[in-house]
mmCIF file of C-alpha atoms and ligand atoms in Angstrom:
data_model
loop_
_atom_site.group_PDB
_atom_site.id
_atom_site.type_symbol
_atom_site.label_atom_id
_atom_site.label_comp_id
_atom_site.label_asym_id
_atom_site.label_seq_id
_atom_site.Cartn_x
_atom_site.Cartn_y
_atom_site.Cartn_z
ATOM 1 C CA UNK V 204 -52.062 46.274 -36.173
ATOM 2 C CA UNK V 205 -52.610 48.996 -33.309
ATOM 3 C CA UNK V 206 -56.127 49.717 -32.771
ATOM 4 C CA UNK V 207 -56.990 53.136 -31.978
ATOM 5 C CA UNK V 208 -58.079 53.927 -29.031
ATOM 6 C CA UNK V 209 -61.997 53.411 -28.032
ATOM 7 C CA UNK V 210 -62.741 51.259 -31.218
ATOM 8 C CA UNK V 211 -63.767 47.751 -29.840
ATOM 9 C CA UNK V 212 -64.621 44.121 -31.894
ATOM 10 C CA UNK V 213 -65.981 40.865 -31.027
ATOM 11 C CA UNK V 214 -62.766 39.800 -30.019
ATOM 12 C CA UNK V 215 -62.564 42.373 -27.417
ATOM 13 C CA UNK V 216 -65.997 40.413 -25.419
ATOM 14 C CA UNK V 217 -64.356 37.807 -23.411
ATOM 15 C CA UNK V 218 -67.830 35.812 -23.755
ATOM 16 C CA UNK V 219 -69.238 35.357 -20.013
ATOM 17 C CA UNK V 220 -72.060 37.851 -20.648
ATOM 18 C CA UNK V 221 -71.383 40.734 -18.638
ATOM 19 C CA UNK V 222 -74.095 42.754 -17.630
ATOM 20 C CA UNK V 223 -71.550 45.682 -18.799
ATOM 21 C CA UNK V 224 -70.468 44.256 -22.175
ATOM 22 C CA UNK V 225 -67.260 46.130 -23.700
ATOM 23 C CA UNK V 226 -69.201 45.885 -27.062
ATOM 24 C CA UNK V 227 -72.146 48.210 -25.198
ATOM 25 C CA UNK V 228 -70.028 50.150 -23.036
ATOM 26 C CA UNK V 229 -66.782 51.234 -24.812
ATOM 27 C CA UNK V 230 -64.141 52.434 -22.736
ATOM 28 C CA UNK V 231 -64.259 56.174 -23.204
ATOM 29 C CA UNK V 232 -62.587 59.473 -22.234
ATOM 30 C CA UNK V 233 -63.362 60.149 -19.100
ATOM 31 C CA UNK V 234 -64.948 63.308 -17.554
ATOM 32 C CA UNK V 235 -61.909 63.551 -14.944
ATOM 33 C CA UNK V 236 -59.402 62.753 -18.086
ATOM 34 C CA UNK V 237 -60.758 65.945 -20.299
ATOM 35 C CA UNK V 238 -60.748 68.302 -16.821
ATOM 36 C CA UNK V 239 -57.477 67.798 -16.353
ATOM 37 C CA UNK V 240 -56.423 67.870 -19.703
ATOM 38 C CA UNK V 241 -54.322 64.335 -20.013
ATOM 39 C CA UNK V 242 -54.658 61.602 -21.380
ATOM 40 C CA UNK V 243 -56.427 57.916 -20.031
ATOM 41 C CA UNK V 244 -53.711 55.367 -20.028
ATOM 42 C CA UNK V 245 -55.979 52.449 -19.736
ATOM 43 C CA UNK V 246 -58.661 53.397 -22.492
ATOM 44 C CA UNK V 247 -56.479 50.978 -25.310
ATOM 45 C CA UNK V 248 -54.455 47.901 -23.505
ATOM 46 C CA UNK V 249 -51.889 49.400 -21.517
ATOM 47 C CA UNK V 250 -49.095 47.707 -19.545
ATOM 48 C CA UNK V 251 -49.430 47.066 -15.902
ATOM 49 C CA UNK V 252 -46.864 46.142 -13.041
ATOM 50 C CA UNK V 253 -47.915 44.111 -10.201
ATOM 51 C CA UNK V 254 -46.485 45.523 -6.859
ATOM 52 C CA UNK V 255 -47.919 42.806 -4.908
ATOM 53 C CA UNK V 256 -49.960 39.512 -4.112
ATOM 54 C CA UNK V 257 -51.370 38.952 -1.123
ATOM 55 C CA UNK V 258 -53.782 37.237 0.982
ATOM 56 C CA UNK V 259 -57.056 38.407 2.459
ATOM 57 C CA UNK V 260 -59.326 37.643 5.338
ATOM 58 C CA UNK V 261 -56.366 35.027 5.962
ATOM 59 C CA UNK V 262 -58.002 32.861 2.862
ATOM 60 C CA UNK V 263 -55.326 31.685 0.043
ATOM 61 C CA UNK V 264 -58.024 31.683 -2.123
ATOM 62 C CA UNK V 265 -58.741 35.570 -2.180
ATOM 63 C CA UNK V 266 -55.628 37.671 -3.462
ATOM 64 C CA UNK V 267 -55.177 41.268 -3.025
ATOM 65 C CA UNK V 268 -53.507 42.290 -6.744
ATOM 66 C CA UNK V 269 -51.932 46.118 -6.871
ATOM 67 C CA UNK V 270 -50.701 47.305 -10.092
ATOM 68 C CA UNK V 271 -49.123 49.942 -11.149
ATOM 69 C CA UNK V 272 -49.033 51.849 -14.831
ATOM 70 C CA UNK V 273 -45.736 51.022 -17.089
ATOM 71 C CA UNK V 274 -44.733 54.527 -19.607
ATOM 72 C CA UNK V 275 -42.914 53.411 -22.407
ATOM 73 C CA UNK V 276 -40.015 54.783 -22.894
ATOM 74 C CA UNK V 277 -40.661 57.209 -25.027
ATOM 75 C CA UNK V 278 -43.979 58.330 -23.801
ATOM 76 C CA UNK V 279 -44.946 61.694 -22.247
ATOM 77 C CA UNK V 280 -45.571 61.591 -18.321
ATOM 78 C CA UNK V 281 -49.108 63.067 -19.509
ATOM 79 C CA UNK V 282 -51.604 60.401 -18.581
ATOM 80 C CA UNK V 283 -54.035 59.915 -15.710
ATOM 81 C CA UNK V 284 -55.462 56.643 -14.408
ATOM 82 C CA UNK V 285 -59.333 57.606 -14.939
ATOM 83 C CA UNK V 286 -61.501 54.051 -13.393
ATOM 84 C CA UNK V 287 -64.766 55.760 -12.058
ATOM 85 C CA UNK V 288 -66.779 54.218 -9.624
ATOM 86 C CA UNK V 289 -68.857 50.972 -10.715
ATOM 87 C CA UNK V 290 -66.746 50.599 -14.012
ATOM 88 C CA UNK V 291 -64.682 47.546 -14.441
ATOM 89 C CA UNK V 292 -61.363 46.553 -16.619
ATOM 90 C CA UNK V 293 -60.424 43.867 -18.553
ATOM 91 C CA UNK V 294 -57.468 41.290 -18.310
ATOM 92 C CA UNK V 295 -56.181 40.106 -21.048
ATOM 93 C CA UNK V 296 -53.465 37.105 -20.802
ATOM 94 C CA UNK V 297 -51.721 35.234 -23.575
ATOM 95 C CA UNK V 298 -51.230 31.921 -21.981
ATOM 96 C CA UNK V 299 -48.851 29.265 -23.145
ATOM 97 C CA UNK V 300 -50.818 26.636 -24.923
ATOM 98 C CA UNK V 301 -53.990 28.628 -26.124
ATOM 99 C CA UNK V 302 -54.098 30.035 -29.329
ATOM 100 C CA UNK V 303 -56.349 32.932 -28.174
ATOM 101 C CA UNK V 304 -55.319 35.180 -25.562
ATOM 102 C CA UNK V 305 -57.894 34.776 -22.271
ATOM 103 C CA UNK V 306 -60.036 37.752 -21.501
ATOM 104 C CA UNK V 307 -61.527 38.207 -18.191
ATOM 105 C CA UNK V 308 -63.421 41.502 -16.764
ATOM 106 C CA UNK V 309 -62.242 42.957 -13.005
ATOM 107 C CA UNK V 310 -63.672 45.707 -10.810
ATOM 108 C CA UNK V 311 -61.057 47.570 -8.761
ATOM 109 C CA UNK V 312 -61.655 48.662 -5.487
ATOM 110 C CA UNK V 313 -59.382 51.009 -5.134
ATOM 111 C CA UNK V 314 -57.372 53.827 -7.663
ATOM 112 C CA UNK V 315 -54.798 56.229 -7.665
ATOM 113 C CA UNK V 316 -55.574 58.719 -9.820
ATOM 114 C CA UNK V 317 -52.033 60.155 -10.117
ATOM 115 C CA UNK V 318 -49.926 57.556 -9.576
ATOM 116 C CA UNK V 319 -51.750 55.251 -11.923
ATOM 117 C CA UNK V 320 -52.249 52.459 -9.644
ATOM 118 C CA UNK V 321 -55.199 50.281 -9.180
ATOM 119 C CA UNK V 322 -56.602 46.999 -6.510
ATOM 120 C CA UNK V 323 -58.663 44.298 -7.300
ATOM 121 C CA UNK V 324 -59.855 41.779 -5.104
ATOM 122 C CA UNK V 325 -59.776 37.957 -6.774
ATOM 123 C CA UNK V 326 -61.391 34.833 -5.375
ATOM 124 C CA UNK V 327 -59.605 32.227 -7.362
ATOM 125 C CA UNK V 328 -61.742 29.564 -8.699
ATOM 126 C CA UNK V 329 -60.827 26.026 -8.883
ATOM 127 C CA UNK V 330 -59.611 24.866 -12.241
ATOM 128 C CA UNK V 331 -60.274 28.427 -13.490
ATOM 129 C CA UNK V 332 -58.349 29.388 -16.359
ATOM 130 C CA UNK V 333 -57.414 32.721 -15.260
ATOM 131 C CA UNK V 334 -57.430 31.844 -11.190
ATOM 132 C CA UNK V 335 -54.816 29.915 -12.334
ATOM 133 C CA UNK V 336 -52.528 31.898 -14.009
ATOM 134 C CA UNK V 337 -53.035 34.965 -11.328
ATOM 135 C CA UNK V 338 -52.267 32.714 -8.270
ATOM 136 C CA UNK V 339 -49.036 31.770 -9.596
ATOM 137 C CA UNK V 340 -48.206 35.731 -10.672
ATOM 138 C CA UNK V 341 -44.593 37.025 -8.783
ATOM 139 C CA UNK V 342 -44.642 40.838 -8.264
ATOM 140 C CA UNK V 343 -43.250 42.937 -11.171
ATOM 141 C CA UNK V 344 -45.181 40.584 -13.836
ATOM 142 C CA UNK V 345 -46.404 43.128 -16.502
ATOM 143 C CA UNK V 346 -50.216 42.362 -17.442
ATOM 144 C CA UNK V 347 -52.597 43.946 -19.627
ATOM 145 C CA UNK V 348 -55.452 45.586 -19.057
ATOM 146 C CA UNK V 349 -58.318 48.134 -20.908
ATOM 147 C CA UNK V 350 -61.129 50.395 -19.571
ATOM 148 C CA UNK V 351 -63.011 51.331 -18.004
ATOM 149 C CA UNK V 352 -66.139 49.925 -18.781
ATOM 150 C CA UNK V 353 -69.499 50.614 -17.240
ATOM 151 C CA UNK V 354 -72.264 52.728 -17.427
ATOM 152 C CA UNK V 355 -73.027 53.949 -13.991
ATOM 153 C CA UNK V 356 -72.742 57.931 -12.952
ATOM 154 C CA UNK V 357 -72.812 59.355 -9.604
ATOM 155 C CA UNK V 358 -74.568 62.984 -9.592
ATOM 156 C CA UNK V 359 -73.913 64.918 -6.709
ATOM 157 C CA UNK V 360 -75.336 67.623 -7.220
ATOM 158 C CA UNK V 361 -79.065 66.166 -6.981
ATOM 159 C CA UNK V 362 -79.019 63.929 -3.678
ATOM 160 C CA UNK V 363 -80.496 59.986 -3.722
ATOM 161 C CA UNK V 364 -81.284 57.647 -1.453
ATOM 162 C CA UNK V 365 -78.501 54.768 -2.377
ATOM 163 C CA UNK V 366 -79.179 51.090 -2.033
ATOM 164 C CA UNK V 367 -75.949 49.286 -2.360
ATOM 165 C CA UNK V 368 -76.741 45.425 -2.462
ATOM 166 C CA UNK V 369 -73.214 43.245 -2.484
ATOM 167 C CA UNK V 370 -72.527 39.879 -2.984
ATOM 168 C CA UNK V 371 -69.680 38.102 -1.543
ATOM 169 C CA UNK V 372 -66.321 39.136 -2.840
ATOM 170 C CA UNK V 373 -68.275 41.831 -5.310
ATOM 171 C CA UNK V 374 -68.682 44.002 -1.925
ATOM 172 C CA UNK V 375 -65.151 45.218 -3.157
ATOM 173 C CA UNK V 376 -66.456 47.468 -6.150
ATOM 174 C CA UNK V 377 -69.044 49.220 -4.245
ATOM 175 C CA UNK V 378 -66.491 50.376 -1.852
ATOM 176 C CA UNK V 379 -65.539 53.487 -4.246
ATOM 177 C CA UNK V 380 -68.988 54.125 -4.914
ATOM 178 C CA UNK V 381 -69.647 54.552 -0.777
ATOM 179 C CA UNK V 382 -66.637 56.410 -0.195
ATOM 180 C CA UNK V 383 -67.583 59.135 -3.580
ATOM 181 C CA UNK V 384 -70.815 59.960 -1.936
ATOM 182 C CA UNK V 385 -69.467 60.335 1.667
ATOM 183 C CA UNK V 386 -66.178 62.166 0.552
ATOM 184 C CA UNK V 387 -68.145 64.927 -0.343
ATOM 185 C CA UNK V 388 -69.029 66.829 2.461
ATOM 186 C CA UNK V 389 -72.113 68.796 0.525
ATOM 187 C CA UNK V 390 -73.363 65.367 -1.244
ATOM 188 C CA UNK V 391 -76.887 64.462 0.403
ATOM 189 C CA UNK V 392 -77.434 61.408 -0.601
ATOM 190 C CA UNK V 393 -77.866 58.784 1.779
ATOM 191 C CA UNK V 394 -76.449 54.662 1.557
ATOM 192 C CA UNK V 395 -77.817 51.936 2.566
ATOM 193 C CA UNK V 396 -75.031 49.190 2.283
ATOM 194 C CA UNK V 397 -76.808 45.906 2.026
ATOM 195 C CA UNK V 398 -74.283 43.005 2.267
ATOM 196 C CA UNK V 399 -75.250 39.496 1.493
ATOM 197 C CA UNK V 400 -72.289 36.659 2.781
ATOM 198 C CA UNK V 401 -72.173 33.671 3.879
ATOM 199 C CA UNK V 402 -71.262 34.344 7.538
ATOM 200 C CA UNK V 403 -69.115 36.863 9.436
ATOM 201 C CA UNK V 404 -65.859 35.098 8.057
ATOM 202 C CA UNK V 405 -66.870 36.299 4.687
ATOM 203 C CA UNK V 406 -67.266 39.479 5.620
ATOM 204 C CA UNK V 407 -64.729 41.138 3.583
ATOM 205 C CA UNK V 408 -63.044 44.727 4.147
ATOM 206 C CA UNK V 409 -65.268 44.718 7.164
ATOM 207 C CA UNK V 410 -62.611 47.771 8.559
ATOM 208 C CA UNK V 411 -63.041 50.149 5.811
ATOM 209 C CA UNK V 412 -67.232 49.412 6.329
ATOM 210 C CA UNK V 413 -66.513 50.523 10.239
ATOM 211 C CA UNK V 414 -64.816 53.372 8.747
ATOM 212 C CA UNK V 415 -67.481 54.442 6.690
ATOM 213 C CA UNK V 416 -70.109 53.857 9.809
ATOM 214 C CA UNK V 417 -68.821 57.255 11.109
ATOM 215 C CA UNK V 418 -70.645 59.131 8.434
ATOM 216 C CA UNK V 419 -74.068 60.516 9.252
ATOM 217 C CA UNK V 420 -75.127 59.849 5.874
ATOM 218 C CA UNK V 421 -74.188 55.510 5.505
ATOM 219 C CA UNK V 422 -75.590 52.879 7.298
ATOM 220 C CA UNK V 423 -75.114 48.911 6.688
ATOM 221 C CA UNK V 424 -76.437 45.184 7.388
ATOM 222 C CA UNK V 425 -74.839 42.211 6.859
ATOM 223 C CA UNK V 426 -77.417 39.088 5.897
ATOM 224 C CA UNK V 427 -75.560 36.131 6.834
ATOM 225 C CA UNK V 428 -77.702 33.823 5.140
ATOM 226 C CA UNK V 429 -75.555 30.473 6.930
ATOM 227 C CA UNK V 430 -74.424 32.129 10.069
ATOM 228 C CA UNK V 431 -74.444 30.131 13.076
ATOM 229 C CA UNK V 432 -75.865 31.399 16.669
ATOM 230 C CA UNK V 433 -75.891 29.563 20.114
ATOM 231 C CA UNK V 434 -79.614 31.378 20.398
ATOM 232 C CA UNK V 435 -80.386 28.371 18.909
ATOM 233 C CA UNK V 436 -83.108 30.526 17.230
ATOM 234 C CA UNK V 437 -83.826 29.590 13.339
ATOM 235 C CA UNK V 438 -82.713 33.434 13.179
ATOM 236 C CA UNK V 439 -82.090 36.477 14.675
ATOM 237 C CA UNK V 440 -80.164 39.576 14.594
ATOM 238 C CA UNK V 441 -77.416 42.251 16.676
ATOM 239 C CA UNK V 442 -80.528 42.282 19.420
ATOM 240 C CA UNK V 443 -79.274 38.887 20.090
ATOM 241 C CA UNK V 444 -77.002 38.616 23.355
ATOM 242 C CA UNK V 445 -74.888 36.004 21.228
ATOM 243 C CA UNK V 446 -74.959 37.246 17.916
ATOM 244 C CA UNK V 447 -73.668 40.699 19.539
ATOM 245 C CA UNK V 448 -70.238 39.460 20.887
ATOM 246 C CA UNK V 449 -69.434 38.572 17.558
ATOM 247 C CA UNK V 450 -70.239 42.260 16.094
ATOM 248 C CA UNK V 451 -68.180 45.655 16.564
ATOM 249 C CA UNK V 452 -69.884 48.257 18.226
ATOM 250 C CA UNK V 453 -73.100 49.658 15.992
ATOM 251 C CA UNK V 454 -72.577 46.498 13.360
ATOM 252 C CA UNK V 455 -75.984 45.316 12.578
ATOM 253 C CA UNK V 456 -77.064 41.790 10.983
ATOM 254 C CA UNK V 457 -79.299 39.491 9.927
ATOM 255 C CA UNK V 458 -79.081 35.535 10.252
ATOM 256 C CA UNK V 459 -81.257 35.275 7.001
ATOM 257 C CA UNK V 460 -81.291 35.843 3.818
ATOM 258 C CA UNK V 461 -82.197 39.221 1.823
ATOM 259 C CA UNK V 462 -85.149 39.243 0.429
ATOM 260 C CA UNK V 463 -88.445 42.191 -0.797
ATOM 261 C CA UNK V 464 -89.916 42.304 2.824
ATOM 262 C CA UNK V 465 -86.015 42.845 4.677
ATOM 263 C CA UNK V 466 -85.306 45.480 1.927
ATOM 264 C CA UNK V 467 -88.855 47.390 2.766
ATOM 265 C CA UNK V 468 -87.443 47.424 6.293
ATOM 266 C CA UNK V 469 -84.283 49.047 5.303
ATOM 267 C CA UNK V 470 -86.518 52.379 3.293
ATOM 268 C CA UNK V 471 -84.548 55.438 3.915
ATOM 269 C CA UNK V 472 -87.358 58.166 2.823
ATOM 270 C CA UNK V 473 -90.779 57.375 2.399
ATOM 271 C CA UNK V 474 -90.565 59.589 -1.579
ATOM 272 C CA UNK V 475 -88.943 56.855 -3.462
ATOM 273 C CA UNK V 476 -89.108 58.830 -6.429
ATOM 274 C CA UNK V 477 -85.056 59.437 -6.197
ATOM 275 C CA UNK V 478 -83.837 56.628 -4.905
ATOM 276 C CA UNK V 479 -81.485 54.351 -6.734
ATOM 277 C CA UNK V 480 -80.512 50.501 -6.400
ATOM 278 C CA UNK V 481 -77.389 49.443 -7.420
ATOM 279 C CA UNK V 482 -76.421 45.574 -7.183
ATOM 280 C CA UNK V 483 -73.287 43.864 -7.668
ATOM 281 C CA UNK V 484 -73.118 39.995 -7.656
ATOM 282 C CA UNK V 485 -73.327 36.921 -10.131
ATOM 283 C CA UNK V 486 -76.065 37.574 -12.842
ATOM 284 C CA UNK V 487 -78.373 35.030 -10.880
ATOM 285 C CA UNK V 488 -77.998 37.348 -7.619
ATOM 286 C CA UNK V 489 -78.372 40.633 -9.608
ATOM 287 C CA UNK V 490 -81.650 39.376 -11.576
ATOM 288 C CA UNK V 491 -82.987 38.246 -8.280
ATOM 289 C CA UNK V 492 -82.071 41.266 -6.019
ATOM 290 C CA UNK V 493 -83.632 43.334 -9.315
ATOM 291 C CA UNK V 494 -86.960 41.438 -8.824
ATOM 292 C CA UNK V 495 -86.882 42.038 -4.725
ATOM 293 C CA UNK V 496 -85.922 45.809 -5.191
ATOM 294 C CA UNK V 497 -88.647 46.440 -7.508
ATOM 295 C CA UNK V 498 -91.647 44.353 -5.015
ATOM 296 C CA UNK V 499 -89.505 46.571 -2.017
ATOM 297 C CA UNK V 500 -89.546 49.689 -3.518
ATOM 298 C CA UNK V 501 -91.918 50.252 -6.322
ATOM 299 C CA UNK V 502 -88.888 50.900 -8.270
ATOM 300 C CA UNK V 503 -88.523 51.003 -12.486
ATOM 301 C CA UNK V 504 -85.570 49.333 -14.192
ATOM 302 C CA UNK V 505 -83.921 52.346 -14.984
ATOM 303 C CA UNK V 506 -83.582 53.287 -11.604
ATOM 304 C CA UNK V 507 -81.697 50.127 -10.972
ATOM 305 C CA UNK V 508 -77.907 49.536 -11.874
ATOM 306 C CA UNK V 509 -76.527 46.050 -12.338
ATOM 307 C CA UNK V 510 -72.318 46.276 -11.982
HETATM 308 C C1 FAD I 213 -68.211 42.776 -14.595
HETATM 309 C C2 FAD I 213 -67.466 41.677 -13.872
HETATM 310 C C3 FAD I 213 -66.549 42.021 -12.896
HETATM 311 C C4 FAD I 213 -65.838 41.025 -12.211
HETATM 312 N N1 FAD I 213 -64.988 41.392 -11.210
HETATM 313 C C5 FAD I 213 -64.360 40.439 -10.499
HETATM 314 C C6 FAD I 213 -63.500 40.793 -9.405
HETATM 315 O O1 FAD I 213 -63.272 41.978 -9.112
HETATM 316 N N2 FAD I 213 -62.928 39.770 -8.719
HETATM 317 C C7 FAD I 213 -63.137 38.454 -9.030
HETATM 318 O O2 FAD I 213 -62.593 37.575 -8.367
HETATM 319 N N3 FAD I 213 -63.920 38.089 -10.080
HETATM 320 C C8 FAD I 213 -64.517 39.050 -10.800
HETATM 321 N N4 FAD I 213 -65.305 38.686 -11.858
HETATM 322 C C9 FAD I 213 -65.287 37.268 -12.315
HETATM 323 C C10 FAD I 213 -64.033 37.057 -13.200
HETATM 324 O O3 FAD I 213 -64.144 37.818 -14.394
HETATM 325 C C11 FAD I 213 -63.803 35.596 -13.649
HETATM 326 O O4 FAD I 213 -64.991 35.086 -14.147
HETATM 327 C C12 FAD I 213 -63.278 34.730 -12.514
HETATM 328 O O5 FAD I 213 -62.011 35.218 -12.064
HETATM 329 C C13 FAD I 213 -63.094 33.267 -12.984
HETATM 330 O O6 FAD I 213 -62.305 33.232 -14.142
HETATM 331 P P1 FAD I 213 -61.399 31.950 -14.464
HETATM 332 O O7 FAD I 213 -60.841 32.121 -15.836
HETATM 333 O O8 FAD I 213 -60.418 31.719 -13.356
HETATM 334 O O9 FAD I 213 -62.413 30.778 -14.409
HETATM 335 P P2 FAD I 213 -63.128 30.025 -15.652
HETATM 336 O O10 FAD I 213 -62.127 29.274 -16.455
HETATM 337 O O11 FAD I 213 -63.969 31.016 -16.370
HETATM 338 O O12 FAD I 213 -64.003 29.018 -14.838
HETATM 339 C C14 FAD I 213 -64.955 29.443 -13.830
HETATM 340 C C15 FAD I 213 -65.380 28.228 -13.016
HETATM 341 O O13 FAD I 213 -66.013 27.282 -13.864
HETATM 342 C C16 FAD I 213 -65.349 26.040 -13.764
HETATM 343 N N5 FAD I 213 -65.268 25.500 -15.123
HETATM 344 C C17 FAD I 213 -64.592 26.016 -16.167
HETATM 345 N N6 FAD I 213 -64.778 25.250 -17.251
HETATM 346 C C18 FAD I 213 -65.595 24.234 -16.872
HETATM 347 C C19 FAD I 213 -66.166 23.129 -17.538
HETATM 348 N N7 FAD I 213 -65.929 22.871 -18.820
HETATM 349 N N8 FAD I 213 -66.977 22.300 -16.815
HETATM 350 C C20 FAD I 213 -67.250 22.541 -15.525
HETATM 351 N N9 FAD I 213 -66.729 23.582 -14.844
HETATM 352 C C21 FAD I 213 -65.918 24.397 -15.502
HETATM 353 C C22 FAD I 213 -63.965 26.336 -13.233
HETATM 354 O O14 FAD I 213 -63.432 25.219 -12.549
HETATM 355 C C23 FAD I 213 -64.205 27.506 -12.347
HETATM 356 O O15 FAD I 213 -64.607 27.100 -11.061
HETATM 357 C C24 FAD I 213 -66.036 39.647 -12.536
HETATM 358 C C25 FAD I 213 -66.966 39.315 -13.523
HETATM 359 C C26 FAD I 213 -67.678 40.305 -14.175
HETATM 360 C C27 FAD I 213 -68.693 39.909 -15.221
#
């Protein structure tokens, strides 16, 4: 039987405890969808061909997926791709063997609005059900997927200081939340791109963060909490004649980890009153950033979005 579109069940939860549970957060018509007067495609399962898999940061463990919307036959060229900012989607795979099909949640990184096409960024996990599965996937494979889910809005129209804090391969969903703010010439609010890696190998989409350097209103650190430095010092940061040859020009970091006293340092206006901290990561690293953005900035909860 065809569910109509926005109802959700138990069955729609794939069961990791998302922060953003599809049972709290129903996919629903979006803002964008109702302007322009068409219809969501991705709001009940839709169909999705993948254009391609590829490689990034030369690692065969992090694909680049791109997929594109499949009409059927009959259907109306009426429909948008609507996947705001911060929202996620969810896969959902009938594998041979399992009796229940395997649902898993994705954040895209990048979305045409028009040509209903979407990018997410996987790190495939070892003996993962669904890692599996998606490294073997050939372009045109048709998967499912339903949306968006999420709960965070961007206002533009009152400015914010913005403290973006990303994790690893979760740097990839805060890139459309940077670029909304600085594509809009008369948006105010300022970013503060906080990433947290490993090392400067794991810095992923590290051109598009250049890109977004240009803008008066973004600035970003990297914290490479296991970054190694012929200083020889325990840590240190772009001052550092060694550390420097391995940043582009105006790059700054941090050979440590992020903590309340590094995010203090980062403050962009002294009236914290509208400034907002959003965080995406595991749950351990968003529950922990949560407790060091609250000591930093004197912050309430509800100024403080978990992806
Ligand atoms: C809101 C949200 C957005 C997300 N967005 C992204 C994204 O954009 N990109 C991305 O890559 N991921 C994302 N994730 C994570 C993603 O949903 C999956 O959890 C991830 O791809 C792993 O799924 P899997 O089925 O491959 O692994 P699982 O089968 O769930 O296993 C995960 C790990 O646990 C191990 N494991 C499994 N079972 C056992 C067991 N019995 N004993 C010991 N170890 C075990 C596996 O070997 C594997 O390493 C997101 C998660 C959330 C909550």
């Amino acid at each position: 039987m065809l569910m109509p579109e926005n109802e959700v069940d138990e069955t729609d939860c794939c069961g990791n405890g998302c922060t953003n549970c599809i049972l709290d957060n129903k996919p629903k018509p979006s803002q964008q969808a109702l302007l322009a007067g068409k219809r969501n495609v991705i709001l009940s399962y839709a169909k999705f061909k993948m254009l391609s898999n590829e490689m990034h940061n030369g690692d065969a463990q992090l694909r680049l997926l791109h997929f594109v919307y499949v009409a059927s036959d009959d259907e109306e060229n009426d429909g948008i791709l609507d996947i705001p900012p911060g929202h996620h989607v969810m896969l959902r795979a009938e594998l041979a063997g399992h009796a229940a099909p395997l649902l898993r949640p994705y954040s895209p990184y990048w979305t045409d609005f028009v040509a209903k096409e979407f990018k997410i960024l996987v790190k495939l996990q070892p003996g993962g059900r669904m890692s599996d599965y998606l490294a073997t996937l050939e372009p045109l494979q048709v998967l499912n997927f339903r949306g968006p889910i999420g709960n965070y809005v961007h206002d533009s129209s009152s400015p914010k200081s913005i403290y973006i804090i990303a994790q690893g391969v979760a740097i990839a969903p805060t890139l459309p939340l940077v670029a909304q703010v600085l594509d809009k010439e008369d948006d105010m609010s300022c970013i503060r791109h906080l990433i947290c890696v490993k090392d400067l190998d794991h810095v992923y989409f590290r051109g598009r963060l250049l890109e977004f350097a240009q803008y008066w209103n973004y600035r970003s650190c990297l914290y490479l909490a296991h970054q190694k430095c012929s200083c020889g010092a325990v840590n240190c940061d772009e001052l550092c004649v060694h550390l420097k040859k391995k940043l582009h020009y105006n790059e700054t970091a941090r050979r440590l980890r992020l903590d309340a006293m590094q995010l203090a340092g980062q403050t962009i206006s002294s009236d914290q009153s509208g400034s907002i901290v959003i965080i995406a990561g595991t749950s351990i690293f968003q529950r922990a950033m949560r407790e060091q953005a609250i000591i930093a900035f004197n912050l309430s909860n509800k100024n403080i979005y978990l992806l």
